[in-house]
XYZ file of C-alpha atoms in Angstrom:
417
model
C -5.972 -51.367 -18.233
C -5.649 -48.898 -20.809
C -8.795 -47.464 -19.839
C -12.615 -47.484 -17.972
C -15.598 -48.416 -19.221
C -16.938 -46.448 -16.501
C -19.122 -49.077 -14.508
C -19.064 -51.733 -17.063
C -16.388 -54.039 -15.664
C -14.550 -54.414 -17.999
C -11.606 -52.019 -19.153
C -10.544 -50.795 -22.814
C -7.551 -53.486 -21.830
C -9.902 -56.167 -22.329
C -12.542 -55.142 -24.955
C -9.920 -54.085 -27.336
C -8.933 -57.870 -27.611
C -12.404 -58.602 -27.705
C -14.339 -56.115 -29.732
C -14.523 -58.669 -32.379
C -13.748 -61.846 -31.789
C -16.506 -64.397 -32.695
C -19.083 -63.096 -35.837
C -16.625 -65.690 -37.698
C -14.883 -68.382 -35.909
C -14.278 -70.305 -39.608
C -10.460 -68.245 -39.521
C -9.997 -70.000 -36.217
C -10.999 -73.094 -37.875
C -8.713 -73.080 -40.507
C -5.368 -70.481 -39.665
C -3.980 -73.860 -37.333
C -3.799 -76.705 -39.515
C -5.395 -75.224 -42.543
C -7.780 -78.910 -42.338
C -11.009 -77.010 -40.016
C -9.177 -79.109 -36.818
C -7.758 -76.738 -35.093
C -11.063 -75.238 -34.009
C -10.888 -76.634 -30.131
C -7.631 -76.034 -29.732
C -8.370 -72.111 -30.909
C -11.464 -71.590 -28.657
C -10.140 -73.229 -25.820
C -12.802 -75.815 -24.271
C -15.881 -73.392 -24.997
C -16.609 -73.554 -28.870
C -20.051 -74.246 -28.469
C -20.006 -70.849 -27.372
C -18.197 -69.164 -30.516
C -20.964 -71.710 -32.615
C -23.713 -69.981 -30.953
C -22.262 -66.074 -31.197
C -21.389 -66.965 -35.120
C -24.988 -67.758 -35.359
C -25.900 -64.418 -33.802
C -23.343 -61.604 -34.641
C -25.346 -58.424 -36.061
C -24.776 -55.021 -35.856
C -24.571 -55.054 -32.281
C -20.960 -57.241 -32.798
C -19.473 -59.002 -30.035
C -19.171 -56.618 -27.643
C -22.409 -57.083 -26.642
C -22.275 -61.078 -26.813
C -19.104 -61.113 -24.683
C -20.340 -58.423 -22.090
C -23.285 -60.340 -21.818
C -21.903 -64.086 -21.412
C -19.071 -63.126 -19.024
C -17.574 -66.590 -19.680
C -13.747 -66.703 -18.199
C -13.355 -69.199 -21.439
C -15.102 -67.298 -23.546
C -13.038 -64.241 -22.776
C -9.896 -66.657 -23.197
C -10.783 -67.929 -26.667
C -11.995 -64.387 -27.863
C -8.676 -62.170 -26.689
C -6.989 -60.752 -29.564
C -8.759 -62.897 -32.426
C -10.538 -60.286 -34.619
C -13.936 -61.111 -37.027
C -12.170 -61.817 -40.126
C -14.577 -62.959 -43.048
C -12.807 -66.627 -43.866
C -9.242 -65.881 -44.492
C -7.937 -68.627 -46.389
C -5.406 -70.851 -44.938
C -5.023 -73.549 -48.088
C -4.011 -72.559 -51.625
C -7.225 -73.931 -51.986
C -8.851 -72.082 -49.642
C -7.493 -68.485 -51.117
C -9.081 -65.847 -53.140
C -8.355 -66.673 -57.094
C -5.281 -64.711 -57.267
C -5.018 -61.635 -59.233
C -1.736 -61.294 -59.774
C 0.620 -63.574 -61.803
C 2.077 -65.279 -58.661
C 0.441 -67.576 -56.439
C 1.307 -68.183 -53.130
C 4.217 -69.834 -51.990
C 4.128 -72.961 -49.103
C 6.045 -70.647 -47.355
C 3.420 -67.535 -47.389
C 0.874 -69.861 -46.579
C 2.834 -71.054 -43.887
C 3.612 -67.428 -42.551
C 0.123 -66.897 -42.888
C -0.638 -69.779 -40.578
C 1.662 -67.928 -38.446
C 0.532 -64.659 -38.024
C -3.224 -65.672 -37.142
C -2.279 -68.851 -34.942
C 0.018 -66.509 -32.641
C -2.445 -63.231 -32.708
C -5.719 -66.174 -31.375
C -3.350 -66.929 -28.787
C -4.272 -65.596 -24.755
C -2.292 -63.290 -23.764
C -2.359 -63.544 -20.573
C -1.646 -67.036 -20.464
C 0.957 -66.778 -21.978
C 2.586 -64.608 -19.478
C 6.253 -63.562 -19.596
C 6.438 -64.014 -23.268
C 3.320 -62.668 -24.429
C 5.344 -59.157 -25.204
C 7.817 -61.591 -27.711
C 4.991 -63.963 -29.104
C 2.722 -60.372 -30.687
C 5.550 -58.567 -31.697
C 6.744 -62.288 -34.184
C 3.297 -62.107 -35.112
C 3.481 -58.131 -36.342
C 5.981 -58.986 -37.989
C 4.775 -62.221 -39.408
C 1.691 -59.820 -40.954
C 3.983 -56.963 -42.047
C 5.624 -59.826 -43.953
C 2.383 -61.091 -45.830
C 1.105 -57.834 -46.275
C 3.765 -56.745 -48.269
C 3.163 -60.554 -50.066
C -0.349 -59.760 -50.311
C -0.549 -56.040 -51.013
C 2.583 -56.337 -53.483
C 3.599 -59.397 -56.132
C 0.428 -61.481 -54.715
C -1.986 -58.908 -55.976
C -4.719 -60.306 -53.086
C -8.041 -59.191 -53.004
C -9.759 -56.481 -51.501
C -11.038 -58.755 -48.613
C -7.798 -60.911 -48.130
C -5.702 -57.157 -48.084
C -8.470 -55.747 -45.205
C -8.074 -59.058 -43.154
C -4.809 -58.901 -42.564
C -4.699 -55.315 -42.181
C -7.086 -55.960 -39.119
C -4.842 -58.828 -37.942
C -2.120 -56.471 -37.686
C -3.691 -53.179 -36.074
C -5.368 -56.049 -33.500
C -1.922 -57.298 -32.949
C -0.673 -54.112 -32.456
C -2.546 -52.837 -30.185
C -2.307 -56.267 -28.005
C 1.131 -55.481 -27.549
C 0.309 -51.905 -26.437
C -1.576 -53.367 -23.731
C 0.606 -55.926 -22.865
C 2.851 -52.691 -21.992
C 0.423 -51.385 -20.060
C 0.041 -48.437 -22.277
C 3.971 -47.626 -22.404
C 3.842 -48.386 -26.624
C 1.422 -45.697 -28.033
C 3.240 -45.660 -30.898
C 1.794 -49.319 -31.501
C -2.296 -47.962 -31.108
C -0.784 -44.920 -33.610
C 0.432 -48.249 -36.328
C -2.786 -49.791 -35.677
C -4.790 -46.573 -36.583
C -2.604 -46.539 -39.366
C -3.682 -50.076 -40.580
C -7.320 -49.308 -39.988
C -7.139 -45.597 -42.131
C -6.106 -48.047 -44.652
C -8.947 -50.397 -43.775
C -11.426 -47.588 -44.423
C -9.812 -46.066 -48.019
C -10.301 -49.726 -49.294
C -13.680 -50.240 -47.983
C -14.601 -47.187 -49.283
C -13.035 -47.229 -53.011
C -15.571 -47.043 -55.041
C -16.719 -50.720 -56.080
C -15.758 -52.985 -53.455
C -18.684 -52.601 -51.772
C -17.804 -53.209 -48.530
C -19.305 -50.244 -47.451
C -23.177 -51.869 -47.232
C -21.747 -54.327 -44.964
C -21.640 -54.940 -40.645
C -17.923 -54.691 -40.850
C -17.807 -51.243 -42.130
C -18.769 -49.741 -38.643
C -17.068 -52.057 -37.028
C -13.698 -50.862 -38.506
C -14.754 -47.452 -36.848
C -15.231 -48.807 -33.209
C -12.009 -50.349 -33.819
C -10.487 -47.380 -34.528
C -11.531 -45.266 -31.652
C -11.101 -47.594 -29.456
C -7.134 -47.360 -30.960
C -7.626 -44.265 -30.625
C -8.271 -43.970 -26.818
C -5.746 -45.511 -26.060
C -3.421 -43.236 -27.849
C -5.506 -40.486 -25.923
C -4.207 -41.871 -22.653
C -0.814 -42.824 -23.692
C 0.510 -39.451 -25.081
C -2.133 -37.382 -22.562
C -3.899 -36.423 -25.831
C -7.489 -34.474 -25.354
C -7.633 -34.343 -29.069
C -7.452 -37.726 -29.315
C -9.937 -38.277 -26.862
C -12.679 -36.380 -29.651
C -11.113 -38.477 -32.430
C -12.208 -41.519 -30.881
C -15.601 -39.978 -30.097
C -16.219 -39.073 -33.705
C -15.155 -42.498 -34.803
C -18.170 -43.851 -32.664
C -20.488 -41.178 -34.084
C -20.495 -42.431 -37.462
C -20.265 -46.421 -36.634
C -23.579 -45.502 -34.542
C -25.038 -43.148 -37.185
C -24.557 -46.023 -39.809
C -26.062 -48.000 -37.232
C -28.928 -45.858 -37.225
C -29.417 -45.165 -40.917
C -29.516 -49.093 -41.968
C -31.901 -51.030 -41.284
C -32.059 -53.300 -38.092
C -30.080 -56.567 -38.971
C -32.629 -59.081 -40.781
C -31.404 -61.899 -39.135
C -31.309 -60.494 -35.155
C -33.324 -57.691 -35.376
C -30.493 -55.560 -33.599
C -29.696 -52.066 -34.488
C -27.240 -50.054 -32.675
C -24.830 -51.609 -30.391
C -24.960 -50.489 -26.838
C -21.683 -51.054 -25.636
C -20.792 -48.744 -28.259
C -22.981 -45.884 -26.918
C -21.402 -46.224 -23.224
C -17.695 -46.437 -25.150
C -19.120 -42.635 -26.650
C -20.572 -41.754 -23.461
C -17.120 -42.569 -21.805
C -15.436 -40.526 -24.465
C -17.850 -37.080 -24.279
C -17.703 -37.850 -20.332
C -13.122 -37.167 -20.880
C -13.912 -34.385 -22.652
C -16.204 -32.883 -19.861
C -19.594 -32.992 -22.104
C -21.292 -34.613 -19.651
C -24.954 -33.740 -20.833
C -24.227 -35.157 -24.480
C -23.208 -38.858 -22.561
C -25.777 -38.909 -20.437
C -27.934 -39.426 -23.433
C -25.937 -42.120 -24.961
C -25.425 -43.668 -21.182
C -29.745 -43.793 -21.036
C -30.209 -45.114 -24.296
C -27.999 -47.734 -23.706
C -29.420 -48.868 -21.284
C -33.050 -49.088 -22.026
C -31.421 -50.770 -24.941
C -29.936 -53.598 -22.361
C -33.274 -53.424 -20.524
C -34.869 -54.157 -23.598
C -32.965 -57.148 -24.261
C -33.139 -58.769 -21.092
C -29.877 -57.717 -20.608
C -29.967 -56.737 -16.874
C -26.417 -56.301 -15.634
C -25.706 -54.317 -18.723
C -28.478 -52.645 -18.342
C -27.182 -51.555 -14.594
C -23.402 -50.710 -15.853
C -24.727 -48.661 -17.971
C -26.700 -46.942 -14.996
C -23.882 -46.316 -13.047
C -22.172 -44.719 -15.847
C -25.180 -42.368 -16.161
C -24.573 -42.054 -12.014
C -20.717 -40.815 -12.718
C -22.123 -38.493 -15.325
C -24.116 -36.821 -13.230
C -22.098 -35.970 -10.618
C -19.706 -34.905 -13.212
C -21.964 -32.517 -14.101
C -22.828 -31.575 -10.766
C -26.112 -33.410 -10.465
C -25.378 -34.917 -7.236
C -28.328 -35.549 -5.858
C -29.740 -37.701 -9.332
C -26.426 -39.043 -9.413
C -27.886 -40.234 -5.680
C -30.906 -41.444 -6.763
C -29.661 -43.071 -9.581
C -26.450 -44.951 -7.745
C -29.106 -46.121 -5.112
C -31.564 -47.295 -7.356
C -28.162 -49.593 -8.965
C -26.907 -50.422 -5.688
C -30.435 -51.879 -4.930
C -30.704 -53.873 -8.212
C -27.554 -55.461 -8.466
C -25.574 -55.124 -5.037
C -23.129 -56.847 -6.038
C -21.405 -53.688 -8.416
C -18.969 -52.226 -7.041
C -19.123 -48.527 -8.282
C -22.716 -48.006 -6.958
C -21.372 -48.548 -3.398
C -17.818 -46.570 -3.587
C -19.407 -43.562 -5.166
C -22.356 -43.221 -2.538
C -19.658 -43.880 0.320
C -18.198 -40.892 -0.605
C -20.955 -38.926 -1.734
C -22.291 -40.118 1.726
C -19.264 -38.923 2.991
C -19.619 -35.556 1.411
C -22.441 -34.948 2.997
C -21.477 -35.936 6.338
C -23.609 -39.077 6.716
C -20.814 -41.091 7.942
C -22.563 -44.139 9.368
C -23.594 -44.786 5.567
C -20.973 -43.697 4.018
C -18.655 -46.483 6.051
C -21.343 -49.296 5.364
C -21.684 -48.734 1.652
C -17.752 -48.725 1.991
C -17.633 -52.251 4.454
C -20.117 -53.378 1.446
C -18.563 -52.967 -1.578
C -14.828 -54.276 0.199
C -16.649 -57.753 1.891
C -19.484 -58.198 -0.479
C -19.042 -56.781 -3.844
C -17.456 -58.245 -7.303
C -14.343 -56.336 -7.514
C -13.580 -55.373 -3.983
C -12.411 -52.437 -3.051
C -8.668 -52.453 -2.900
C -8.427 -50.638 -6.531
C -10.786 -47.948 -5.318
C -8.075 -47.484 -2.873
C -5.252 -46.306 -5.490
C -6.565 -43.008 -6.814
C -5.204 -42.781 -9.509
C -6.701 -45.988 -11.315
C -9.804 -44.123 -10.342
C -9.388 -41.359 -12.406
C -7.004 -42.618 -15.180
C -8.428 -45.838 -15.758
C -11.693 -45.870 -14.363
C -12.078 -42.215 -15.082
C -14.531 -41.182 -12.652
C -15.408 -37.106 -12.896
C -12.728 -35.158 -10.482
C -15.226 -33.613 -8.427
C -16.148 -37.788 -7.061
C -12.450 -38.841 -7.143
C -12.267 -35.594 -4.629
C -14.862 -37.061 -2.549
C -13.415 -40.323 -2.539
C -10.317 -38.834 -1.642
C -11.615 -36.711 1.441
C -13.620 -40.415 2.534
C -10.358 -42.580 2.010
C -8.235 -40.232 4.458
C -11.314 -39.938 6.606
C -11.228 -36.228 6.395
C -13.999 -34.229 7.968
C -16.635 -33.426 6.248
C -16.708 -29.885 4.641
C -20.570 -30.282 6.117
C -19.036 -31.038 9.440
C -17.091 -27.418 9.365
C -20.347 -25.558 8.466
C -19.145 -24.333 4.878
C -21.315 -25.012 2.377
C -21.593 -28.916 0.999
C -23.199 -30.242 -2.362
C -23.121 -33.566 -3.133
C -21.240 -33.546 -6.399
C -20.043 -30.460 -6.647
C -16.748 -29.496 -4.814
C-alpha cells in the first residue's frame, strides 16, 4: 500500500487500481476476443455487479460504488481496469479512420493484448505481475505510437489509450511497493496529455463525466509521487487536482440519471492530502461533508469511515477532547472498524486511563475486521495510514507501555504531545 485513506479501509494502492473500473464494461467485453464473449472472463464471477455498476455510473464514479460494494469478486474484476468508453477491438468497431492508414490485424492484436493484460488482477498473477504489466505498458506505447501517428486516431481513442497506459504505469509502481515513483511520474505525463486533448477547443470533452475524473486519477498518481519521492509539493499538487474535480462537480448540475453530485470519496481523498500538509481544519470540512453525503445515501459504513477520518484530523489539530468524542461514537456505531479502537487505546493511555486503553486494544486485536498487527508498525501507521504525528507518538508510548505523562505529574492533554 502506498498511501492512507485514513479510516477508509482501503489504501491508495487499492484505489489507484479501482478508481475508474466499471463505468464502461463494454470495453472488457471487446478487448479479449473482439466478439463480446469475454465479459465473464474479465469480470470473474461477478458480471452482474459490473452491469449494475455500469447502469449507475454518475458523477461519483466507481470510487463510490466499489467502496460501498465491498465485494472481493468485484475488486478482483475491477483491479486496474479503467473507465474507457467503448474502445474498439475489431476493424468494424473502430471509429472512422481519419488518416490514410487503416489499422492492421497486428495493430488490433496489439490493442487487445494491451487491454487484456491491464484487465488482469496483479494479486492473482503473483511473481509474474510486474512482467505482465510491463508488457502491457510496452503494448500501450506501441499502440499509442500508431494511433497518434500514421493512423491518426480519433480524440476519444487517443484519450482512452493514454488512460490505459497511465493506469498500467501506476499499477507497476504499486506492485513494487512504491519503489518506482518514476512510473507514477510517467502516468502524470499521460494524464497531462489527456487533459490537454480534452480541453482542446471543439472536442466537447470538458462537459463529460470523464473530464473531472481525469483530475482525480492524476491526483492519485501525484500522491504516489509524494510518497515515493518524499516530496511535499506533490501533496499540494494532488490537493489542487482534487479541488479541480470537486469544483467541476459543484459547478455542474447533478447527474440526470442518478442525481449524484460531488463524489464523497474524493472529499476524503482531498481531506487526506490536506491533513498531510498539516491543514487539518480544512480537512475537517471535507470529512464532514463526505460523512453527510454517505449518511444521506445510506452508505453507513462509509459514513463511519469518514467520521473516523474526522477524528484523526481533530487529533492532528490538537483538539483531542473533540476527537475522543468522535472516535467513541464511531466505535459504538460500527464496532468492527479498527482505527477508532486503536486511536482510543493510544489516547486513553496518554490520559493514564490504563484499563480503558488495554480494553480498546484487546478489542481491536481480537474483534475488529482488520486486527491490530499492522498498527504495531509505527512506520506503517505514520506513512501508510498517515495518522497525525501527535497521535502516532501516543500510540508509540502505548505500545512500549511507557508510563503516561499524567502519572508522572506532567501536564497532559489528549491530542497534544
